[in-house]
Amino acid sequence: MTQELMTQPKVSNFNDDPMLVRKAFAQFPSGVAVLAVDIDNEKHALVASSFMVGVSLEPCLVSVAVQKSSETWEVIKGARSLGVSIFGKGQGDLTRKLASKDRAARFEQVAIEVNESGSVFVEDAALWLECSIHDVAEAGDHWMVLLEVSKLGVGDNEPLIWHGAKFRELVDAHSIDVK
Ligand SMILES: Cc1cc2nc3c(=O)[nH]c(=O)nc-3n(C[C@H](O)[C@H](O)[C@H](O)COP(=O)(O)O)c2cc1C
């Protein structure tokens, strides 16, 4: 028999409180990716915590939700291929730099590798993927972008974690429990 406790309801309407949606979504931890490409010797970066792997294994698909207001997306959406780097431990400042408002300054003093197809990869990341755009669907105020992975490389660095609008690091669960 299920026991019903007299507690606050688990869920409530949020229409009159848009900040609550942000707070709720921030409770879901994720990694952080940067989509980066070199077009005519200019480098472009789009940092996204909505990035997700494992959408499909065959073909190998990942996804990212891009704000419709993104100026960078308008530039990079026509690229033949995109480099994706998953930020690693200790790369919080770099993440903010690559997402800064000053688009021209994003890559100043950033260690990168550009390959023959123009994909740009960040050094010391946790994971690198070379992707092409597979499909784009409208999703409210975002574009839901499916990327097909053509090449990948697994780095040595652990991933950076984004949670509660803060950068965090992974900790083994057992090391928290054992005192
Ligand atoms: C930690 C972090 C996560 C972000 N996640 C996303 C995201 O998932 N999707 C998105 O469109 N923008 C995201 N942004 C914002 C973009 O990186 C970028 O700042 C924004 O698109 C404006 O720049 P743009 O006009 O050059 O695209 C994120 C920024 C930060 C710092």
PDB file of C-alpha atoms and ligand atoms in Angstrom:
ATOM      1  CA  MET A   1       0.000   0.000   0.000  1.00  0.00           C
ATOM      2  CA  THR A   2       1.375   3.430  -0.868  1.00  0.00           C
ATOM      3  CA  GLN A   3       1.593   5.889   1.967  1.00  0.00           C
ATOM      4  CA  GLU A   4       0.489   9.444   1.210  1.00  0.00           C
ATOM      5  CA  LEU A   5       2.331  12.084   3.212  1.00  0.00           C
ATOM      6  CA  MET A   6       0.995  15.571   3.846  1.00  0.00           C
ATOM      7  CA  THR A   7       3.796  17.500   2.163  1.00  0.00           C
ATOM      8  CA  GLN A   8       4.129  20.411  -0.229  1.00  0.00           C
ATOM      9  CA  PRO A   9       3.059  19.347  -3.736  1.00  0.00           C
ATOM     10  CA  LYS A  10       6.002  18.124  -5.813  1.00  0.00           C
ATOM     11  CA  VAL A  11       4.986  20.150  -8.851  1.00  0.00           C
ATOM     12  CA  SER A  12       3.247  23.450  -9.451  1.00  0.00           C
ATOM     13  CA  ASN A  13       2.514  25.838 -12.326  1.00  0.00           C
ATOM     14  CA  PHE A  14       5.478  27.965 -13.362  1.00  0.00           C
ATOM     15  CA  ASN A  15       3.917  30.250 -16.000  1.00  0.00           C
ATOM     16  CA  ASP A  16       4.124  33.354 -13.797  1.00  0.00           C
ATOM     17  CA  ASP A  17       7.723  32.632 -12.768  1.00  0.00           C
ATOM     18  CA  PRO A  18      10.115  32.251 -15.730  1.00  0.00           C
ATOM     19  CA  MET A  19      13.127  32.166 -13.382  1.00  0.00           C
ATOM     20  CA  LEU A  20      11.745  28.963 -11.902  1.00  0.00           C
ATOM     21  CA  VAL A  21      12.159  27.227 -15.256  1.00  0.00           C
ATOM     22  CA  ARG A  22      15.804  28.298 -15.388  1.00  0.00           C
ATOM     23  CA  LYS A  23      16.323  27.157 -11.797  1.00  0.00           C
ATOM     24  CA  ALA A  24      14.651  23.819 -12.581  1.00  0.00           C
ATOM     25  CA  PHE A  25      16.736  23.208 -15.712  1.00  0.00           C
ATOM     26  CA  ALA A  26      19.902  24.198 -13.827  1.00  0.00           C
ATOM     27  CA  GLN A  27      19.251  21.335 -11.426  1.00  0.00           C
ATOM     28  CA  PHE A  28      20.049  18.909 -14.258  1.00  0.00           C
ATOM     29  CA  PRO A  29      23.838  18.441 -14.527  1.00  0.00           C
ATOM     30  CA  SER A  30      25.511  18.340 -17.924  1.00  0.00           C
ATOM     31  CA  GLY A  31      28.844  18.657 -19.616  1.00  0.00           C
ATOM     32  CA  VAL A  32      29.664  21.728 -21.681  1.00  0.00           C
ATOM     33  CA  ALA A  33      30.558  21.620 -25.372  1.00  0.00           C
ATOM     34  CA  VAL A  34      31.953  24.168 -27.781  1.00  0.00           C
ATOM     35  CA  LEU A  35      31.071  23.924 -31.474  1.00  0.00           C
ATOM     36  CA  ALA A  36      33.902  25.613 -33.332  1.00  0.00           C
ATOM     37  CA  VAL A  37      34.859  26.157 -36.939  1.00  0.00           C
ATOM     38  CA  ASP A  38      37.265  28.157 -39.071  1.00  0.00           C
ATOM     39  CA  ILE A  39      35.570  29.901 -41.996  1.00  0.00           C
ATOM     40  CA  ASP A  40      37.869  31.946 -44.273  1.00  0.00           C
ATOM     41  CA  ASN A  41      40.475  32.193 -41.481  1.00  0.00           C
ATOM     42  CA  GLU A  42      37.954  33.457 -38.934  1.00  0.00           C
ATOM     43  CA  LYS A  43      37.192  31.252 -35.981  1.00  0.00           C
ATOM     44  CA  HIS A  44      33.706  30.918 -34.533  1.00  0.00           C
ATOM     45  CA  ALA A  45      32.642  29.325 -31.237  1.00  0.00           C
ATOM     46  CA  LEU A  46      29.272  28.368 -29.809  1.00  0.00           C
ATOM     47  CA  VAL A  47      29.364  27.138 -26.198  1.00  0.00           C
ATOM     48  CA  ALA A  48      26.435  24.909 -25.223  1.00  0.00           C
ATOM     49  CA  SER A  49      25.469  23.003 -22.095  1.00  0.00           C
ATOM     50  CA  SER A  50      22.456  21.533 -23.909  1.00  0.00           C
ATOM     51  CA  PHE A  51      24.808  19.238 -25.815  1.00  0.00           C
ATOM     52  CA  MET A  52      23.946  15.554 -25.528  1.00  0.00           C
ATOM     53  CA  VAL A  53      25.610  12.392 -26.765  1.00  0.00           C
ATOM     54  CA  GLY A  54      24.004   9.040 -27.534  1.00  0.00           C
ATOM     55  CA  VAL A  55      21.013  10.249 -29.539  1.00  0.00           C
ATOM     56  CA  SER A  56      21.748   7.404 -31.978  1.00  0.00           C
ATOM     57  CA  LEU A  57      24.602   4.913 -32.365  1.00  0.00           C
ATOM     58  CA  GLU A  58      23.941   3.995 -36.018  1.00  0.00           C
ATOM     59  CA  PRO A  59      24.272   6.542 -37.491  1.00  0.00           C
ATOM     60  CA  CYS A  60      26.284   8.177 -34.712  1.00  0.00           C
ATOM     61  CA  LEU A  61      24.204  11.212 -33.712  1.00  0.00           C
ATOM     62  CA  VAL A  62      24.548  13.810 -30.970  1.00  0.00           C
ATOM     63  CA  SER A  63      22.366  16.853 -30.353  1.00  0.00           C
ATOM     64  CA  VAL A  64      22.515  20.467 -29.243  1.00  0.00           C
ATOM     65  CA  ALA A  65      19.803  23.085 -28.639  1.00  0.00           C
ATOM     66  CA  VAL A  66      20.788  26.484 -30.038  1.00  0.00           C
ATOM     67  CA  GLN A  67      19.037  29.748 -29.115  1.00  0.00           C
ATOM     68  CA  LYS A  68      17.355  31.269 -32.174  1.00  0.00           C
ATOM     69  CA  SER A  69      19.031  34.562 -31.215  1.00  0.00           C
ATOM     70  CA  SER A  70      22.540  33.104 -31.670  1.00  0.00           C
ATOM     71  CA  GLU A  71      24.518  35.123 -34.219  1.00  0.00           C
ATOM     72  CA  THR A  72      27.225  32.492 -34.299  1.00  0.00           C
ATOM     73  CA  TRP A  73      24.750  29.797 -35.325  1.00  0.00           C
ATOM     74  CA  GLU A  74      23.733  31.860 -38.349  1.00  0.00           C
ATOM     75  CA  VAL A  75      27.393  31.843 -39.451  1.00  0.00           C
ATOM     76  CA  ILE A  76      28.329  28.249 -38.664  1.00  0.00           C
ATOM     77  CA  LYS A  77      25.136  26.494 -39.763  1.00  0.00           C
ATOM     78  CA  GLY A  78      26.406  26.382 -43.351  1.00  0.00           C
ATOM     79  CA  ALA A  79      29.789  24.862 -42.482  1.00  0.00           C
ATOM     80  CA  ARG A  80      30.780  21.547 -44.073  1.00  0.00           C
ATOM     81  CA  SER A  81      31.937  20.235 -40.713  1.00  0.00           C
ATOM     82  CA  LEU A  82      32.039  21.439 -37.120  1.00  0.00           C
ATOM     83  CA  GLY A  83      34.526  20.641 -34.384  1.00  0.00           C
ATOM     84  CA  VAL A  84      33.020  19.793 -31.014  1.00  0.00           C
ATOM     85  CA  SER A  85      35.170  19.852 -27.878  1.00  0.00           C
ATOM     86  CA  ILE A  86      33.764  18.762 -24.525  1.00  0.00           C
ATOM     87  CA  PHE A  87      35.441  20.968 -21.928  1.00  0.00           C
ATOM     88  CA  GLY A  88      37.617  19.282 -19.345  1.00  0.00           C
ATOM     89  CA  LYS A  89      38.326  19.782 -15.655  1.00  0.00           C
ATOM     90  CA  GLY A  90      39.823  23.220 -15.016  1.00  0.00           C
ATOM     91  CA  GLN A  91      38.454  24.768 -18.214  1.00  0.00           C
ATOM     92  CA  GLY A  92      35.657  26.882 -16.661  1.00  0.00           C
ATOM     93  CA  ASP A  93      37.380  30.200 -17.439  1.00  0.00           C
ATOM     94  CA  LEU A  94      38.037  29.043 -20.995  1.00  0.00           C
ATOM     95  CA  THR A  95      34.356  28.102 -21.353  1.00  0.00           C
ATOM     96  CA  ARG A  96      33.286  31.616 -20.310  1.00  0.00           C
ATOM     97  CA  LYS A  97      35.872  33.177 -22.640  1.00  0.00           C
ATOM     98  CA  LEU A  98      34.627  31.216 -25.639  1.00  0.00           C
ATOM     99  CA  ALA A  99      31.049  32.266 -24.785  1.00  0.00           C
ATOM    100  CA  SER A 100      31.897  35.941 -24.192  1.00  0.00           C
ATOM    101  CA  LYS A 101      29.905  38.725 -25.868  1.00  0.00           C
ATOM    102  CA  ASP A 102      32.998  39.982 -27.708  1.00  0.00           C
ATOM    103  CA  ARG A 103      32.938  37.423 -30.507  1.00  0.00           C
ATOM    104  CA  ALA A 104      36.204  38.663 -32.048  1.00  0.00           C
ATOM    105  CA  ALA A 105      38.107  38.142 -28.767  1.00  0.00           C
ATOM    106  CA  ARG A 106      36.854  34.638 -28.036  1.00  0.00           C
ATOM    107  CA  PHE A 107      39.901  32.818 -29.448  1.00  0.00           C
ATOM    108  CA  GLU A 108      42.590  35.252 -28.195  1.00  0.00           C
ATOM    109  CA  GLN A 109      45.343  33.186 -26.517  1.00  0.00           C
ATOM    110  CA  VAL A 110      43.309  29.985 -26.713  1.00  0.00           C
ATOM    111  CA  ALA A 111      45.241  26.817 -27.604  1.00  0.00           C
ATOM    112  CA  ILE A 112      43.435  25.159 -30.497  1.00  0.00           C
ATOM    113  CA  GLU A 113      43.966  22.779 -33.388  1.00  0.00           C
ATOM    114  CA  VAL A 114      42.357  23.374 -36.767  1.00  0.00           C
ATOM    115  CA  ASN A 115      42.092  20.372 -39.082  1.00  0.00           C
ATOM    116  CA  GLU A 116      41.912  20.148 -42.874  1.00  0.00           C
ATOM    117  CA  SER A 117      38.115  20.448 -42.963  1.00  0.00           C
ATOM    118  CA  GLY A 118      38.100  23.614 -40.831  1.00  0.00           C
ATOM    119  CA  SER A 119      36.965  21.953 -37.611  1.00  0.00           C
ATOM    120  CA  VAL A 120      38.424  23.725 -34.587  1.00  0.00           C
ATOM    121  CA  PHE A 121      39.308  21.763 -31.443  1.00  0.00           C
ATOM    122  CA  VAL A 122      40.260  23.057 -27.989  1.00  0.00           C
ATOM    123  CA  GLU A 123      43.386  21.615 -26.343  1.00  0.00           C
ATOM    124  CA  ASP A 124      43.049  19.526 -23.131  1.00  0.00           C
ATOM    125  CA  ALA A 125      39.339  18.812 -23.674  1.00  0.00           C
ATOM    126  CA  ALA A 126      37.715  15.601 -22.434  1.00  0.00           C
ATOM    127  CA  LEU A 127      36.409  14.566 -25.855  1.00  0.00           C
ATOM    128  CA  TRP A 128      36.604  15.758 -29.460  1.00  0.00           C
ATOM    129  CA  LEU A 129      34.079  15.045 -32.213  1.00  0.00           C
ATOM    130  CA  GLU A 130      34.065  16.061 -35.837  1.00  0.00           C
ATOM    131  CA  CYS A 131      30.474  16.467 -36.958  1.00  0.00           C
ATOM    132  CA  SER A 132      28.265  17.538 -39.828  1.00  0.00           C
ATOM    133  CA  ILE A 133      24.730  18.864 -39.480  1.00  0.00           C
ATOM    134  CA  HIS A 134      22.279  15.976 -39.914  1.00  0.00           C
ATOM    135  CA  ASP A 135      18.978  17.773 -39.229  1.00  0.00           C
ATOM    136  CA  VAL A 136      17.583  20.924 -37.634  1.00  0.00           C
ATOM    137  CA  ALA A 137      14.124  21.110 -36.069  1.00  0.00           C
ATOM    138  CA  GLU A 138      12.323  24.105 -34.645  1.00  0.00           C
ATOM    139  CA  ALA A 139      11.945  23.811 -30.872  1.00  0.00           C
ATOM    140  CA  GLY A 140      10.253  26.894 -29.430  1.00  0.00           C
ATOM    141  CA  ASP A 141      12.859  29.635 -28.967  1.00  0.00           C
ATOM    142  CA  HIS A 142      15.692  27.205 -29.882  1.00  0.00           C
ATOM    143  CA  TRP A 143      16.793  25.110 -32.848  1.00  0.00           C
ATOM    144  CA  MET A 144      17.176  21.429 -32.021  1.00  0.00           C
ATOM    145  CA  VAL A 145      20.253  20.434 -34.002  1.00  0.00           C
ATOM    146  CA  LEU A 146      21.203  16.834 -34.739  1.00  0.00           C
ATOM    147  CA  LEU A 147      24.877  16.381 -35.561  1.00  0.00           C
ATOM    148  CA  GLU A 148      26.346  13.309 -37.244  1.00  0.00           C
ATOM    149  CA  VAL A 149      29.744  12.321 -35.870  1.00  0.00           C
ATOM    150  CA  SER A 150      32.314  11.355 -38.507  1.00  0.00           C
ATOM    151  CA  LYS A 151      35.470  11.232 -36.360  1.00  0.00           C
ATOM    152  CA  LEU A 152      36.159  11.238 -32.634  1.00  0.00           C
ATOM    153  CA  GLY A 153      38.969  11.325 -30.107  1.00  0.00           C
ATOM    154  CA  VAL A 154      38.786  10.637 -26.361  1.00  0.00           C
ATOM    155  CA  GLY A 155      40.976  12.907 -24.229  1.00  0.00           C
ATOM    156  CA  ASP A 156      42.712  12.172 -20.901  1.00  0.00           C
ATOM    157  CA  ASN A 157      41.044  15.033 -19.046  1.00  0.00           C
ATOM    158  CA  GLU A 158      37.877  14.428 -17.006  1.00  0.00           C
ATOM    159  CA  PRO A 159      34.818  16.426 -18.162  1.00  0.00           C
ATOM    160  CA  LEU A 160      33.864  19.757 -16.676  1.00  0.00           C
ATOM    161  CA  ILE A 161      30.378  19.685 -15.112  1.00  0.00           C
ATOM    162  CA  TRP A 162      27.760  22.463 -15.408  1.00  0.00           C
ATOM    163  CA  HIS A 163      25.187  22.451 -12.619  1.00  0.00           C
ATOM    164  CA  GLY A 164      23.265  25.206 -10.819  1.00  0.00           C
ATOM    165  CA  ALA A 165      24.848  27.840 -13.111  1.00  0.00           C
ATOM    166  CA  LYS A 166      28.286  26.831 -11.758  1.00  0.00           C
ATOM    167  CA  PHE A 167      31.176  24.783 -13.032  1.00  0.00           C
ATOM    168  CA  ARG A 168      31.891  21.684 -10.989  1.00  0.00           C
ATOM    169  CA  GLU A 169      34.170  18.665 -11.039  1.00  0.00           C
ATOM    170  CA  LEU A 170      33.394  14.968 -10.864  1.00  0.00           C
ATOM    171  CA  VAL A 171      33.929  13.242  -7.520  1.00  0.00           C
ATOM    172  CA  ASP A 172      33.622   9.468  -7.034  1.00  0.00           C
ATOM    173  CA  ALA A 173      30.454   8.735  -5.031  1.00  0.00           C
ATOM    174  CA  HIS A 174      32.234   6.291  -2.704  1.00  0.00           C
ATOM    175  CA  SER A 175      34.766   8.940  -1.696  1.00  0.00           C
ATOM    176  CA  ILE A 176      31.853  11.091  -0.449  1.00  0.00           C
ATOM    177  CA  ASP A 177      30.339   8.261   1.603  1.00  0.00           C
ATOM    178  CA  VAL A 178      33.550   7.035   3.273  1.00  0.00           C
ATOM    179  CA  LYS A 179      34.561   9.301   6.136  1.00  0.00           C
TER     180      LYS A 179
HETATM  181  C1  LIG B   1      27.856  27.488 -19.641  1.00  0.00           C
HETATM  182  C2  LIG B   1      27.123  28.021 -20.841  1.00  0.00           C
HETATM  183  C3  LIG B   1      26.191  27.223 -21.475  1.00  0.00           C
HETATM  184  C4  LIG B   1      25.508  27.685 -22.605  1.00  0.00           C
HETATM  185  N1  LIG B   1      24.633  26.845 -23.233  1.00  0.00           N
HETATM  186  C5  LIG B   1      24.013  27.256 -24.359  1.00  0.00           C
HETATM  187  C6  LIG B   1      23.169  26.359 -25.080  1.00  0.00           C
HETATM  188  O1  LIG B   1      22.974  25.216 -24.713  1.00  0.00           O
HETATM  189  N2  LIG B   1      22.597  26.823 -26.227  1.00  0.00           N
HETATM  190  C7  LIG B   1      22.806  28.108 -26.691  1.00  0.00           C
HETATM  191  O2  LIG B   1      22.269  28.463 -27.735  1.00  0.00           O
HETATM  192  N3  LIG B   1      23.600  28.972 -26.020  1.00  0.00           N
HETATM  193  C8  LIG B   1      24.218  28.575 -24.880  1.00  0.00           C
HETATM  194  N4  LIG B   1      25.051  29.430 -24.230  1.00  0.00           N
HETATM  195  C9  LIG B   1      25.220  30.801 -24.757  1.00  0.00           C
HETATM  196  C10 LIG B   1      26.154  30.810 -25.980  1.00  0.00           C
HETATM  197  O3  LIG B   1      27.394  30.214 -25.673  1.00  0.00           O
HETATM  198  C11 LIG B   1      26.459  32.230 -26.499  1.00  0.00           C
HETATM  199  O4  LIG B   1      26.952  33.030 -25.470  1.00  0.00           O
HETATM  200  C12 LIG B   1      25.233  32.845 -27.122  1.00  0.00           C
HETATM  201  O5  LIG B   1      24.796  31.997 -28.147  1.00  0.00           O
HETATM  202  C13 LIG B   1      25.475  34.271 -27.689  1.00  0.00           C
HETATM  203  O6  LIG B   1      26.530  34.317 -28.572  1.00  0.00           O
HETATM  204  P1  LIG B   1      26.353  34.243 -30.174  1.00  0.00           P
HETATM  205  O7  LIG B   1      25.354  35.277 -30.571  1.00  0.00           O
HETATM  206  O8  LIG B   1      27.735  34.475 -30.688  1.00  0.00           O
HETATM  207  O9  LIG B   1      25.862  32.850 -30.490  1.00  0.00           O
HETATM  208  C14 LIG B   1      25.745  29.005 -23.093  1.00  0.00           C
HETATM  209  C15 LIG B   1      26.695  29.803 -22.453  1.00  0.00           C
HETATM  210  C16 LIG B   1      27.374  29.329 -21.341  1.00  0.00           C
HETATM  211  C17 LIG B   1      28.410  30.207 -20.675  1.00  0.00           C
END
